[in-house]
């Protein structure tokens, strides 16, 4: 198998997703850009730019795909990738909580729901438990965490489905992924999240050369929220 292409596995009837490391990084940065535009629209422009909102719906599916794809790689359990990822998401999710709560959400108030880094943290923990064959605890965590984090059980379901497909491509996993992505309509109010699927499939044909910045994603999330908070506070003060 070569990076940057979809290769047909001898063992499975559906194609195995194989993506170059640089292309994965490019997807991550694309999701960051789309997320930033969505947050600018939400917190500074009062939701007055529909295009930013619609494009922002692609961010979560891309983030979830990148995380699930990386965790599904062979040997991640043995290398301790799951605990390290959970630690980083917990630390930076906690840091992001300050500006996230201060900014508030157009739909909710106070601390609920927990920001998207906690959504990814919950997903990582669920996949870790499944990898360790503790599916009962994984199911309990899925039910509890889904009530607390952004995108609730919808985002978690998408991540689990993608992970299973990346581990062992199958028609049920593919259908589950499609249905889970479509179900984000319940949160988004539109079907723009589905646009992430052809985008990701097209990306598997690319072999981009982009260096991996290990901590950039984690640090960017609280930093950009903090900056938006400062800008909005300044604008409110001037008003």
JSON list of C-alpha atoms in Angstrom, two decimals:
[
{"chain": "A", "resi": 1, "resn": "UNK", "atom": "CA", "xyz": [0.00, 0.00, 0.00]},
{"chain": "A", "resi": 2, "resn": "UNK", "atom": "CA", "xyz": [1.14, 3.53, -0.73]},
{"chain": "A", "resi": 3, "resn": "UNK", "atom": "CA", "xyz": [0.23, 6.70, 1.14]},
{"chain": "A", "resi": 4, "resn": "UNK", "atom": "CA", "xyz": [-2.22, 9.14, -0.37]},
{"chain": "A", "resi": 5, "resn": "UNK", "atom": "CA", "xyz": [-4.53, 6.66, -2.07]},
{"chain": "A", "resi": 6, "resn": "UNK", "atom": "CA", "xyz": [-7.42, 4.32, -1.38]},
{"chain": "A", "resi": 7, "resn": "UNK", "atom": "CA", "xyz": [-6.10, 0.80, -1.66]},
{"chain": "A", "resi": 8, "resn": "UNK", "atom": "CA", "xyz": [-8.30, -2.28, -1.87]},
{"chain": "A", "resi": 9, "resn": "UNK", "atom": "CA", "xyz": [-7.49, -4.67, 0.91]},
{"chain": "A", "resi": 10, "resn": "UNK", "atom": "CA", "xyz": [-7.37, -8.36, 0.12]},
{"chain": "A", "resi": 11, "resn": "UNK", "atom": "CA", "xyz": [-9.21, -9.10, 3.33]},
{"chain": "A", "resi": 12, "resn": "UNK", "atom": "CA", "xyz": [-12.17, -6.72, 2.99]},
{"chain": "A", "resi": 13, "resn": "UNK", "atom": "CA", "xyz": [-14.79, -6.07, 0.34]},
{"chain": "A", "resi": 14, "resn": "UNK", "atom": "CA", "xyz": [-14.64, -2.30, 0.82]},
{"chain": "A", "resi": 15, "resn": "UNK", "atom": "CA", "xyz": [-11.62, -0.03, 0.31]},
{"chain": "A", "resi": 16, "resn": "UNK", "atom": "CA", "xyz": [-9.21, 0.60, 3.13]},
{"chain": "A", "resi": 17, "resn": "UNK", "atom": "CA", "xyz": [-8.57, 4.30, 3.72]},
{"chain": "A", "resi": 18, "resn": "UNK", "atom": "CA", "xyz": [-4.90, 5.19, 3.49]},
{"chain": "A", "resi": 19, "resn": "UNK", "atom": "CA", "xyz": [-3.83, 8.80, 3.73]},
{"chain": "A", "resi": 20, "resn": "UNK", "atom": "CA", "xyz": [-0.46, 10.54, 3.70]},
{"chain": "A", "resi": 21, "resn": "UNK", "atom": "CA", "xyz": [0.62, 12.13, 6.96]},
{"chain": "A", "resi": 22, "resn": "UNK", "atom": "CA", "xyz": [0.92, 15.56, 5.36]},
{"chain": "A", "resi": 23, "resn": "UNK", "atom": "CA", "xyz": [-2.58, 15.27, 3.94]},
{"chain": "A", "resi": 24, "resn": "UNK", "atom": "CA", "xyz": [-3.93, 14.46, 7.40]},
{"chain": "A", "resi": 25, "resn": "UNK", "atom": "CA", "xyz": [-2.28, 17.64, 8.69]},
{"chain": "A", "resi": 26, "resn": "UNK", "atom": "CA", "xyz": [-3.78, 19.63, 5.82]},
{"chain": "A", "resi": 27, "resn": "UNK", "atom": "CA", "xyz": [-7.25, 18.35, 6.70]},
{"chain": "A", "resi": 28, "resn": "UNK", "atom": "CA", "xyz": [-6.69, 19.33, 10.30]},
{"chain": "A", "resi": 29, "resn": "UNK", "atom": "CA", "xyz": [-5.72, 22.89, 9.36]},
{"chain": "A", "resi": 30, "resn": "UNK", "atom": "CA", "xyz": [-8.64, 23.15, 6.97]},
{"chain": "A", "resi": 31, "resn": "UNK", "atom": "CA", "xyz": [-10.96, 22.18, 9.81]},
{"chain": "A", "resi": 32, "resn": "UNK", "atom": "CA", "xyz": [-9.31, 24.78, 12.05]},
{"chain": "A", "resi": 33, "resn": "UNK", "atom": "CA", "xyz": [-9.90, 27.49, 9.44]},
{"chain": "A", "resi": 34, "resn": "UNK", "atom": "CA", "xyz": [-13.53, 26.47, 8.96]},
{"chain": "A", "resi": 35, "resn": "UNK", "atom": "CA", "xyz": [-14.06, 26.34, 12.73]},
{"chain": "A", "resi": 36, "resn": "UNK", "atom": "CA", "xyz": [-12.50, 29.78, 13.18]},
{"chain": "A", "resi": 37, "resn": "UNK", "atom": "CA", "xyz": [-14.77, 31.26, 10.54]},
{"chain": "A", "resi": 38, "resn": "UNK", "atom": "CA", "xyz": [-17.77, 29.69, 12.26]},
{"chain": "A", "resi": 39, "resn": "UNK", "atom": "CA", "xyz": [-16.73, 31.11, 15.64]},
{"chain": "A", "resi": 40, "resn": "UNK", "atom": "CA", "xyz": [-16.11, 34.58, 14.21]},
{"chain": "A", "resi": 41, "resn": "UNK", "atom": "CA", "xyz": [-19.58, 34.46, 12.69]},
{"chain": "A", "resi": 42, "resn": "UNK", "atom": "CA", "xyz": [-21.14, 33.21, 15.92]},
{"chain": "A", "resi": 43, "resn": "UNK", "atom": "CA", "xyz": [-19.43, 35.40, 18.47]},
{"chain": "A", "resi": 44, "resn": "UNK", "atom": "CA", "xyz": [-18.49, 38.57, 16.56]},
{"chain": "A", "resi": 45, "resn": "UNK", "atom": "CA", "xyz": [-20.91, 38.79, 13.63]},
{"chain": "A", "resi": 46, "resn": "UNK", "atom": "CA", "xyz": [-23.99, 37.52, 15.50]},
{"chain": "A", "resi": 47, "resn": "UNK", "atom": "CA", "xyz": [-24.58, 34.77, 12.97]},
{"chain": "A", "resi": 48, "resn": "UNK", "atom": "CA", "xyz": [-25.11, 37.18, 10.08]},
{"chain": "A", "resi": 49, "resn": "UNK", "atom": "CA", "xyz": [-22.82, 35.38, 7.57]},
{"chain": "A", "resi": 50, "resn": "UNK", "atom": "CA", "xyz": [-24.62, 32.17, 6.53]},
{"chain": "A", "resi": 51, "resn": "UNK", "atom": "CA", "xyz": [-21.71, 30.91, 4.41]},
{"chain": "A", "resi": 52, "resn": "UNK", "atom": "CA", "xyz": [-19.39, 30.84, 7.43]},
{"chain": "A", "resi": 53, "resn": "UNK", "atom": "CA", "xyz": [-21.96, 28.90, 9.42]},
{"chain": "A", "resi": 54, "resn": "UNK", "atom": "CA", "xyz": [-22.56, 26.40, 6.63]},
{"chain": "A", "resi": 55, "resn": "UNK", "atom": "CA", "xyz": [-18.87, 25.82, 5.92]},
{"chain": "A", "resi": 56, "resn": "UNK", "atom": "CA", "xyz": [-18.27, 25.54, 9.64]},
{"chain": "A", "resi": 57, "resn": "UNK", "atom": "CA", "xyz": [-20.46, 22.42, 9.72]},
{"chain": "A", "resi": 58, "resn": "UNK", "atom": "CA", "xyz": [-17.64, 20.53, 7.98]},
{"chain": "A", "resi": 59, "resn": "UNK", "atom": "CA", "xyz": [-15.19, 21.15, 10.82]},
{"chain": "A", "resi": 60, "resn": "UNK", "atom": "CA", "xyz": [-16.44, 18.57, 13.30]},
{"chain": "A", "resi": 61, "resn": "UNK", "atom": "CA", "xyz": [-16.65, 15.66, 10.82]},
{"chain": "A", "resi": 62, "resn": "UNK", "atom": "CA", "xyz": [-13.10, 16.42, 9.67]},
{"chain": "A", "resi": 63, "resn": "UNK", "atom": "CA", "xyz": [-11.77, 16.67, 13.23]},
{"chain": "A", "resi": 64, "resn": "UNK", "atom": "CA", "xyz": [-13.51, 13.42, 14.15]},
{"chain": "A", "resi": 65, "resn": "UNK", "atom": "CA", "xyz": [-12.17, 11.66, 11.06]},
{"chain": "A", "resi": 66, "resn": "UNK", "atom": "CA", "xyz": [-8.58, 12.77, 11.72]},
{"chain": "A", "resi": 67, "resn": "UNK", "atom": "CA", "xyz": [-8.75, 11.64, 15.34]},
{"chain": "A", "resi": 68, "resn": "UNK", "atom": "CA", "xyz": [-10.44, 8.30, 14.60]},
{"chain": "A", "resi": 69, "resn": "UNK", "atom": "CA", "xyz": [-8.14, 7.60, 11.64]},
{"chain": "A", "resi": 70, "resn": "UNK", "atom": "CA", "xyz": [-5.01, 8.24, 13.71]},
{"chain": "A", "resi": 71, "resn": "UNK", "atom": "CA", "xyz": [-6.24, 6.14, 16.65]},
{"chain": "A", "resi": 72, "resn": "UNK", "atom": "CA", "xyz": [-7.18, 3.28, 14.32]},
{"chain": "A", "resi": 73, "resn": "UNK", "atom": "CA", "xyz": [-3.60, 2.92, 13.07]},
{"chain": "A", "resi": 74, "resn": "UNK", "atom": "CA", "xyz": [-1.95, -0.37, 14.08]},
{"chain": "A", "resi": 75, "resn": "UNK", "atom": "CA", "xyz": [-0.08, -0.36, 17.38]},
{"chain": "A", "resi": 76, "resn": "UNK", "atom": "CA", "xyz": [-1.62, 2.77, 18.91]},
{"chain": "A", "resi": 77, "resn": "UNK", "atom": "CA", "xyz": [-2.77, 0.95, 22.03]},
{"chain": "A", "resi": 78, "resn": "UNK", "atom": "CA", "xyz": [0.67, -0.53, 22.61]},
{"chain": "A", "resi": 79, "resn": "UNK", "atom": "CA", "xyz": [2.38, 2.85, 22.07]},
{"chain": "A", "resi": 80, "resn": "UNK", "atom": "CA", "xyz": [0.22, 4.55, 24.68]},
{"chain": "A", "resi": 81, "resn": "UNK", "atom": "CA", "xyz": [-1.29, 6.94, 22.13]},
{"chain": "A", "resi": 82, "resn": "UNK", "atom": "CA", "xyz": [-4.74, 6.89, 23.72]},
{"chain": "A", "resi": 83, "resn": "UNK", "atom": "CA", "xyz": [-3.71, 8.06, 27.21]},
{"chain": "A", "resi": 84, "resn": "UNK", "atom": "CA", "xyz": [-1.40, 10.76, 25.81]},
{"chain": "A", "resi": 85, "resn": "UNK", "atom": "CA", "xyz": [-4.15, 12.07, 23.54]},
{"chain": "A", "resi": 86, "resn": "UNK", "atom": "CA", "xyz": [-6.64, 12.11, 26.40]},
{"chain": "A", "resi": 87, "resn": "UNK", "atom": "CA", "xyz": [-4.25, 14.03, 28.63]},
{"chain": "A", "resi": 88, "resn": "UNK", "atom": "CA", "xyz": [-3.69, 16.74, 26.02]},
{"chain": "A", "resi": 89, "resn": "UNK", "atom": "CA", "xyz": [-7.38, 17.07, 25.21]},
{"chain": "A", "resi": 90, "resn": "UNK", "atom": "CA", "xyz": [-8.25, 17.31, 28.92]},
{"chain": "A", "resi": 91, "resn": "UNK", "atom": "CA", "xyz": [-5.64, 20.01, 29.63]},
{"chain": "A", "resi": 92, "resn": "UNK", "atom": "CA", "xyz": [-6.41, 22.21, 26.65]},
{"chain": "A", "resi": 93, "resn": "UNK", "atom": "CA", "xyz": [-10.14, 21.56, 26.92]},
{"chain": "A", "resi": 94, "resn": "UNK", "atom": "CA", "xyz": [-9.99, 22.89, 30.48]},
{"chain": "A", "resi": 95, "resn": "UNK", "atom": "CA", "xyz": [-8.01, 25.95, 29.33]},
{"chain": "A", "resi": 96, "resn": "UNK", "atom": "CA", "xyz": [-10.51, 26.60, 26.54]},
{"chain": "A", "resi": 97, "resn": "UNK", "atom": "CA", "xyz": [-13.40, 26.41, 28.99]},
{"chain": "A", "resi": 98, "resn": "UNK", "atom": "CA", "xyz": [-12.67, 29.89, 30.35]},
{"chain": "A", "resi": 99, "resn": "UNK", "atom": "CA", "xyz": [-13.18, 31.84, 27.09]},
{"chain": "A", "resi": 100, "resn": "UNK", "atom": "CA", "xyz": [-15.76, 29.31, 25.86]},
{"chain": "A", "resi": 101, "resn": "UNK", "atom": "CA", "xyz": [-18.01, 29.88, 28.86]},
{"chain": "A", "resi": 102, "resn": "UNK", "atom": "CA", "xyz": [-17.32, 33.62, 28.85]},
{"chain": "A", "resi": 103, "resn": "UNK", "atom": "CA", "xyz": [-18.30, 33.91, 25.19]},
{"chain": "A", "resi": 104, "resn": "UNK", "atom": "CA", "xyz": [-21.43, 31.88, 25.71]},
{"chain": "A", "resi": 105, "resn": "UNK", "atom": "CA", "xyz": [-23.31, 29.98, 23.03]},
{"chain": "A", "resi": 106, "resn": "UNK", "atom": "CA", "xyz": [-26.23, 31.09, 20.89]},
{"chain": "A", "resi": 107, "resn": "UNK", "atom": "CA", "xyz": [-28.21, 28.03, 21.98]},
{"chain": "A", "resi": 108, "resn": "UNK", "atom": "CA", "xyz": [-27.05, 27.28, 25.50]},
{"chain": "A", "resi": 109, "resn": "UNK", "atom": "CA", "xyz": [-25.87, 29.11, 28.59]},
{"chain": "A", "resi": 110, "resn": "UNK", "atom": "CA", "xyz": [-23.41, 28.54, 31.41]},
{"chain": "A", "resi": 111, "resn": "UNK", "atom": "CA", "xyz": [-20.94, 25.66, 31.27]},
{"chain": "A", "resi": 112, "resn": "UNK", "atom": "CA", "xyz": [-23.09, 23.28, 29.24]},
{"chain": "A", "resi": 113, "resn": "UNK", "atom": "CA", "xyz": [-22.28, 21.81, 26.80]},
{"chain": "A", "resi": 114, "resn": "UNK", "atom": "CA", "xyz": [-18.58, 21.22, 27.33]},
{"chain": "A", "resi": 115, "resn": "UNK", "atom": "CA", "xyz": [-16.47, 22.44, 24.42]},
{"chain": "A", "resi": 116, "resn": "UNK", "atom": "CA", "xyz": [-15.49, 20.27, 21.46]},
{"chain": "A", "resi": 117, "resn": "UNK", "atom": "CA", "xyz": [-12.13, 19.24, 22.92]},
{"chain": "A", "resi": 118, "resn": "UNK", "atom": "CA", "xyz": [-14.09, 17.39, 25.59]},
{"chain": "A", "resi": 119, "resn": "UNK", "atom": "CA", "xyz": [-16.16, 15.82, 22.81]},
{"chain": "A", "resi": 120, "resn": "UNK", "atom": "CA", "xyz": [-12.91, 14.51, 21.29]},
{"chain": "A", "resi": 121, "resn": "UNK", "atom": "CA", "xyz": [-11.69, 13.50, 24.75]},
{"chain": "A", "resi": 122, "resn": "UNK", "atom": "CA", "xyz": [-14.85, 11.46, 25.35]},
{"chain": "A", "resi": 123, "resn": "UNK", "atom": "CA", "xyz": [-14.51, 9.86, 21.91]},
{"chain": "A", "resi": 124, "resn": "UNK", "atom": "CA", "xyz": [-10.88, 8.92, 22.58]},
{"chain": "A", "resi": 125, "resn": "UNK", "atom": "CA", "xyz": [-11.79, 7.39, 25.94]},
{"chain": "A", "resi": 126, "resn": "UNK", "atom": "CA", "xyz": [-14.65, 5.39, 24.39]},
{"chain": "A", "resi": 127, "resn": "UNK", "atom": "CA", "xyz": [-12.40, 4.06, 21.62]},
{"chain": "A", "resi": 128, "resn": "UNK", "atom": "CA", "xyz": [-9.71, 3.24, 24.19]},
{"chain": "A", "resi": 129, "resn": "UNK", "atom": "CA", "xyz": [-12.20, 1.13, 26.16]},
{"chain": "A", "resi": 130, "resn": "UNK", "atom": "CA", "xyz": [-13.41, -0.62, 23.00]},
{"chain": "A", "resi": 131, "resn": "UNK", "atom": "CA", "xyz": [-9.79, -1.32, 22.03]},
{"chain": "A", "resi": 132, "resn": "UNK", "atom": "CA", "xyz": [-9.31, -2.90, 25.46]},
{"chain": "A", "resi": 133, "resn": "UNK", "atom": "CA", "xyz": [-12.47, -5.00, 24.96]},
{"chain": "A", "resi": 134, "resn": "UNK", "atom": "CA", "xyz": [-14.35, -3.21, 27.75]},
{"chain": "A", "resi": 135, "resn": "UNK", "atom": "CA", "xyz": [-17.45, -2.44, 25.72]},
{"chain": "A", "resi": 136, "resn": "UNK", "atom": "CA", "xyz": [-19.83, -2.25, 28.67]},
{"chain": "A", "resi": 137, "resn": "UNK", "atom": "CA", "xyz": [-17.90, 0.63, 30.22]},
{"chain": "A", "resi": 138, "resn": "UNK", "atom": "CA", "xyz": [-17.51, 2.19, 26.78]},
{"chain": "A", "resi": 139, "resn": "UNK", "atom": "CA", "xyz": [-21.29, 2.08, 26.36]},
{"chain": "A", "resi": 140, "resn": "UNK", "atom": "CA", "xyz": [-21.89, 3.67, 29.76]},
{"chain": "A", "resi": 141, "resn": "UNK", "atom": "CA", "xyz": [-19.37, 6.42, 29.01]},
{"chain": "A", "resi": 142, "resn": "UNK", "atom": "CA", "xyz": [-21.00, 6.99, 25.62]},
{"chain": "A", "resi": 143, "resn": "UNK", "atom": "CA", "xyz": [-24.38, 7.55, 27.23]},
{"chain": "A", "resi": 144, "resn": "UNK", "atom": "CA", "xyz": [-23.08, 9.82, 29.98]},
{"chain": "A", "resi": 145, "resn": "UNK", "atom": "CA", "xyz": [-20.60, 11.86, 27.92]},
{"chain": "A", "resi": 146, "resn": "UNK", "atom": "CA", "xyz": [-23.08, 12.34, 25.10]},
{"chain": "A", "resi": 147, "resn": "UNK", "atom": "CA", "xyz": [-25.27, 14.36, 27.44]},
{"chain": "A", "resi": 148, "resn": "UNK", "atom": "CA", "xyz": [-22.44, 16.69, 28.40]},
{"chain": "A", "resi": 149, "resn": "UNK", "atom": "CA", "xyz": [-20.41, 17.58, 25.30]},
{"chain": "A", "resi": 150, "resn": "UNK", "atom": "CA", "xyz": [-20.89, 19.54, 22.09]},
{"chain": "A", "resi": 151, "resn": "UNK", "atom": "CA", "xyz": [-22.60, 17.54, 19.32]},
{"chain": "A", "resi": 152, "resn": "UNK", "atom": "CA", "xyz": [-23.71, 15.04, 21.99]},
{"chain": "A", "resi": 153, "resn": "UNK", "atom": "CA", "xyz": [-24.18, 11.41, 20.95]},
{"chain": "A", "resi": 154, "resn": "UNK", "atom": "CA", "xyz": [-24.24, 12.41, 17.29]},
{"chain": "A", "resi": 155, "resn": "UNK", "atom": "CA", "xyz": [-20.57, 13.38, 17.15]},
{"chain": "A", "resi": 156, "resn": "UNK", "atom": "CA", "xyz": [-19.54, 10.42, 19.31]},
{"chain": "A", "resi": 157, "resn": "UNK", "atom": "CA", "xyz": [-21.45, 8.01, 17.05]},
{"chain": "A", "resi": 158, "resn": "UNK", "atom": "CA", "xyz": [-19.70, 9.41, 14.00]},
{"chain": "A", "resi": 159, "resn": "UNK", "atom": "CA", "xyz": [-16.29, 8.94, 15.59]},
{"chain": "A", "resi": 160, "resn": "UNK", "atom": "CA", "xyz": [-16.99, 5.35, 16.63]},
{"chain": "A", "resi": 161, "resn": "UNK", "atom": "CA", "xyz": [-18.31, 4.49, 13.15]},
{"chain": "A", "resi": 162, "resn": "UNK", "atom": "CA", "xyz": [-15.28, 6.04, 11.40]},
{"chain": "A", "resi": 163, "resn": "UNK", "atom": "CA", "xyz": [-12.89, 4.23, 13.76]},
{"chain": "A", "resi": 164, "resn": "UNK", "atom": "CA", "xyz": [-14.53, 0.86, 13.06]},
{"chain": "A", "resi": 165, "resn": "UNK", "atom": "CA", "xyz": [-14.36, 1.48, 9.32]},
{"chain": "A", "resi": 166, "resn": "UNK", "atom": "CA", "xyz": [-10.69, 2.47, 9.49]},
{"chain": "A", "resi": 167, "resn": "UNK", "atom": "CA", "xyz": [-9.97, -0.63, 11.57]},
{"chain": "A", "resi": 168, "resn": "UNK", "atom": "CA", "xyz": [-11.92, -3.06, 9.42]},
{"chain": "A", "resi": 169, "resn": "UNK", "atom": "CA", "xyz": [-13.70, -1.68, 6.36]},
{"chain": "A", "resi": 170, "resn": "UNK", "atom": "CA", "xyz": [-17.18, -3.12, 5.98]},
{"chain": "A", "resi": 171, "resn": "UNK", "atom": "CA", "xyz": [-20.57, -2.19, 4.57]},
{"chain": "A", "resi": 172, "resn": "UNK", "atom": "CA", "xyz": [-22.16, -1.85, 8.05]},
{"chain": "A", "resi": 173, "resn": "UNK", "atom": "CA", "xyz": [-19.39, 0.51, 9.19]},
{"chain": "A", "resi": 174, "resn": "UNK", "atom": "CA", "xyz": [-19.70, 2.56, 6.00]},
{"chain": "A", "resi": 175, "resn": "UNK", "atom": "CA", "xyz": [-23.48, 2.83, 6.36]},
{"chain": "A", "resi": 176, "resn": "UNK", "atom": "CA", "xyz": [-23.13, 3.71, 10.06]},
{"chain": "A", "resi": 177, "resn": "UNK", "atom": "CA", "xyz": [-20.64, 6.45, 9.17]},
{"chain": "A", "resi": 178, "resn": "UNK", "atom": "CA", "xyz": [-22.96, 7.91, 6.55]},
{"chain": "A", "resi": 179, "resn": "UNK", "atom": "CA", "xyz": [-25.99, 7.80, 8.84]},
{"chain": "A", "resi": 180, "resn": "UNK", "atom": "CA", "xyz": [-24.08, 9.28, 11.77]},
{"chain": "A", "resi": 181, "resn": "UNK", "atom": "CA", "xyz": [-22.80, 12.13, 9.61]},
{"chain": "A", "resi": 182, "resn": "UNK", "atom": "CA", "xyz": [-26.30, 12.75, 8.24]},
{"chain": "A", "resi": 183, "resn": "UNK", "atom": "CA", "xyz": [-27.69, 12.76, 11.80]},
{"chain": "A", "resi": 184, "resn": "UNK", "atom": "CA", "xyz": [-25.66, 15.88, 12.56]},
{"chain": "A", "resi": 185, "resn": "UNK", "atom": "CA", "xyz": [-28.57, 17.64, 10.86]},
{"chain": "A", "resi": 186, "resn": "UNK", "atom": "CA", "xyz": [-30.32, 17.38, 14.23]},
{"chain": "A", "resi": 187, "resn": "UNK", "atom": "CA", "xyz": [-27.64, 19.64, 15.71]},
{"chain": "A", "resi": 188, "resn": "UNK", "atom": "CA", "xyz": [-26.75, 21.78, 12.70]},
{"chain": "A", "resi": 189, "resn": "UNK", "atom": "CA", "xyz": [-30.16, 22.29, 11.12]},
{"chain": "A", "resi": 190, "resn": "UNK", "atom": "CA", "xyz": [-28.68, 21.50, 7.70]},
{"chain": "A", "resi": 191, "resn": "UNK", "atom": "CA", "xyz": [-26.88, 18.72, 5.83]},
{"chain": "A", "resi": 192, "resn": "UNK", "atom": "CA", "xyz": [-23.58, 20.51, 5.20]},
{"chain": "A", "resi": 193, "resn": "UNK", "atom": "CA", "xyz": [-21.71, 18.02, 7.39]},
{"chain": "A", "resi": 194, "resn": "UNK", "atom": "CA", "xyz": [-22.19, 15.44, 4.65]},
{"chain": "A", "resi": 195, "resn": "UNK", "atom": "CA", "xyz": [-19.95, 17.51, 2.38]},
{"chain": "A", "resi": 196, "resn": "UNK", "atom": "CA", "xyz": [-17.02, 16.39, 4.54]},
{"chain": "A", "resi": 197, "resn": "UNK", "atom": "CA", "xyz": [-17.32, 12.81, 3.23]},
{"chain": "A", "resi": 198, "resn": "UNK", "atom": "CA", "xyz": [-16.46, 13.46, -0.46]},
{"chain": "A", "resi": 199, "resn": "UNK", "atom": "CA", "xyz": [-13.84, 15.97, 0.70]},
{"chain": "A", "resi": 200, "resn": "UNK", "atom": "CA", "xyz": [-12.12, 13.35, 2.85]},
{"chain": "A", "resi": 201, "resn": "UNK", "atom": "CA", "xyz": [-12.37, 10.70, 0.12]},
{"chain": "A", "resi": 202, "resn": "UNK", "atom": "CA", "xyz": [-10.83, 13.12, -2.39]},
{"chain": "A", "resi": 203, "resn": "UNK", "atom": "CA", "xyz": [-8.04, 13.89, 0.07]},
{"chain": "A", "resi": 204, "resn": "UNK", "atom": "CA", "xyz": [-6.96, 10.23, 0.09]},
{"chain": "A", "resi": 205, "resn": "UNK", "atom": "CA", "xyz": [-5.76, 10.75, -3.50]},
{"chain": "A", "resi": 206, "resn": "UNK", "atom": "CA", "xyz": [-3.41, 13.54, -2.46]},
{"chain": "A", "resi": 207, "resn": "UNK", "atom": "CA", "xyz": [0.11, 13.22, -1.13]},
{"chain": "A", "resi": 208, "resn": "UNK", "atom": "CA", "xyz": [0.65, 16.59, 0.49]},
{"chain": "A", "resi": 209, "resn": "UNK", "atom": "CA", "xyz": [3.91, 17.43, 2.23]},
{"chain": "A", "resi": 210, "resn": "UNK", "atom": "CA", "xyz": [3.00, 19.32, 5.38]},
{"chain": "A", "resi": 211, "resn": "UNK", "atom": "CA", "xyz": [5.00, 19.08, 8.61]},
{"chain": "A", "resi": 212, "resn": "UNK", "atom": "CA", "xyz": [3.25, 17.88, 11.72]},
{"chain": "A", "resi": 213, "resn": "UNK", "atom": "CA", "xyz": [3.00, 20.47, 14.47]},
{"chain": "A", "resi": 214, "resn": "UNK", "atom": "CA", "xyz": [2.19, 18.23, 17.42]},
{"chain": "A", "resi": 215, "resn": "UNK", "atom": "CA", "xyz": [0.90, 20.83, 19.88]},
{"chain": "A", "resi": 216, "resn": "UNK", "atom": "CA", "xyz": [-0.44, 23.43, 17.46]},
{"chain": "A", "resi": 217, "resn": "UNK", "atom": "CA", "xyz": [-3.97, 22.07, 17.24]},
{"chain": "A", "resi": 218, "resn": "UNK", "atom": "CA", "xyz": [-4.35, 21.74, 21.00]},
{"chain": "A", "resi": 219, "resn": "UNK", "atom": "CA", "xyz": [-3.01, 25.23, 21.70]},
{"chain": "A", "resi": 220, "resn": "UNK", "atom": "CA", "xyz": [-4.89, 26.90, 18.85]},
{"chain": "A", "resi": 221, "resn": "UNK", "atom": "CA", "xyz": [-8.34, 26.10, 20.21]},
{"chain": "A", "resi": 222, "resn": "UNK", "atom": "CA", "xyz": [-8.13, 27.96, 23.56]},
{"chain": "A", "resi": 223, "resn": "UNK", "atom": "CA", "xyz": [-5.96, 30.72, 22.04]},
{"chain": "A", "resi": 224, "resn": "UNK", "atom": "CA", "xyz": [-8.37, 31.60, 19.23]},
{"chain": "A", "resi": 225, "resn": "UNK", "atom": "CA", "xyz": [-11.34, 31.55, 21.62]},
{"chain": "A", "resi": 226, "resn": "UNK", "atom": "CA", "xyz": [-9.44, 33.80, 24.02]},
{"chain": "A", "resi": 227, "resn": "UNK", "atom": "CA", "xyz": [-8.60, 36.24, 21.25]},
{"chain": "A", "resi": 228, "resn": "UNK", "atom": "CA", "xyz": [-12.21, 36.36, 20.06]},
{"chain": "A", "resi": 229, "resn": "UNK", "atom": "CA", "xyz": [-13.30, 36.94, 23.66]},
{"chain": "A", "resi": 230, "resn": "UNK", "atom": "CA", "xyz": [-10.85, 39.85, 24.02]},
{"chain": "A", "resi": 231, "resn": "UNK", "atom": "CA", "xyz": [-12.00, 41.39, 20.74]},
{"chain": "A", "resi": 232, "resn": "UNK", "atom": "CA", "xyz": [-15.66, 41.12, 21.65]},
{"chain": "A", "resi": 233, "resn": "UNK", "atom": "CA", "xyz": [-14.99, 42.51, 25.12]},
{"chain": "A", "resi": 234, "resn": "UNK", "atom": "CA", "xyz": [-13.18, 45.47, 23.55]},
{"chain": "A", "resi": 235, "resn": "UNK", "atom": "CA", "xyz": [-15.98, 46.08, 21.08]},
{"chain": "A", "resi": 236, "resn": "UNK", "atom": "CA", "xyz": [-18.58, 45.91, 23.83]},
{"chain": "A", "resi": 237, "resn": "UNK", "atom": "CA", "xyz": [-16.49, 48.29, 25.93]},
{"chain": "A", "resi": 238, "resn": "UNK", "atom": "CA", "xyz": [-16.19, 50.80, 23.10]},
{"chain": "A", "resi": 239, "resn": "UNK", "atom": "CA", "xyz": [-19.93, 50.59, 22.53]}
]
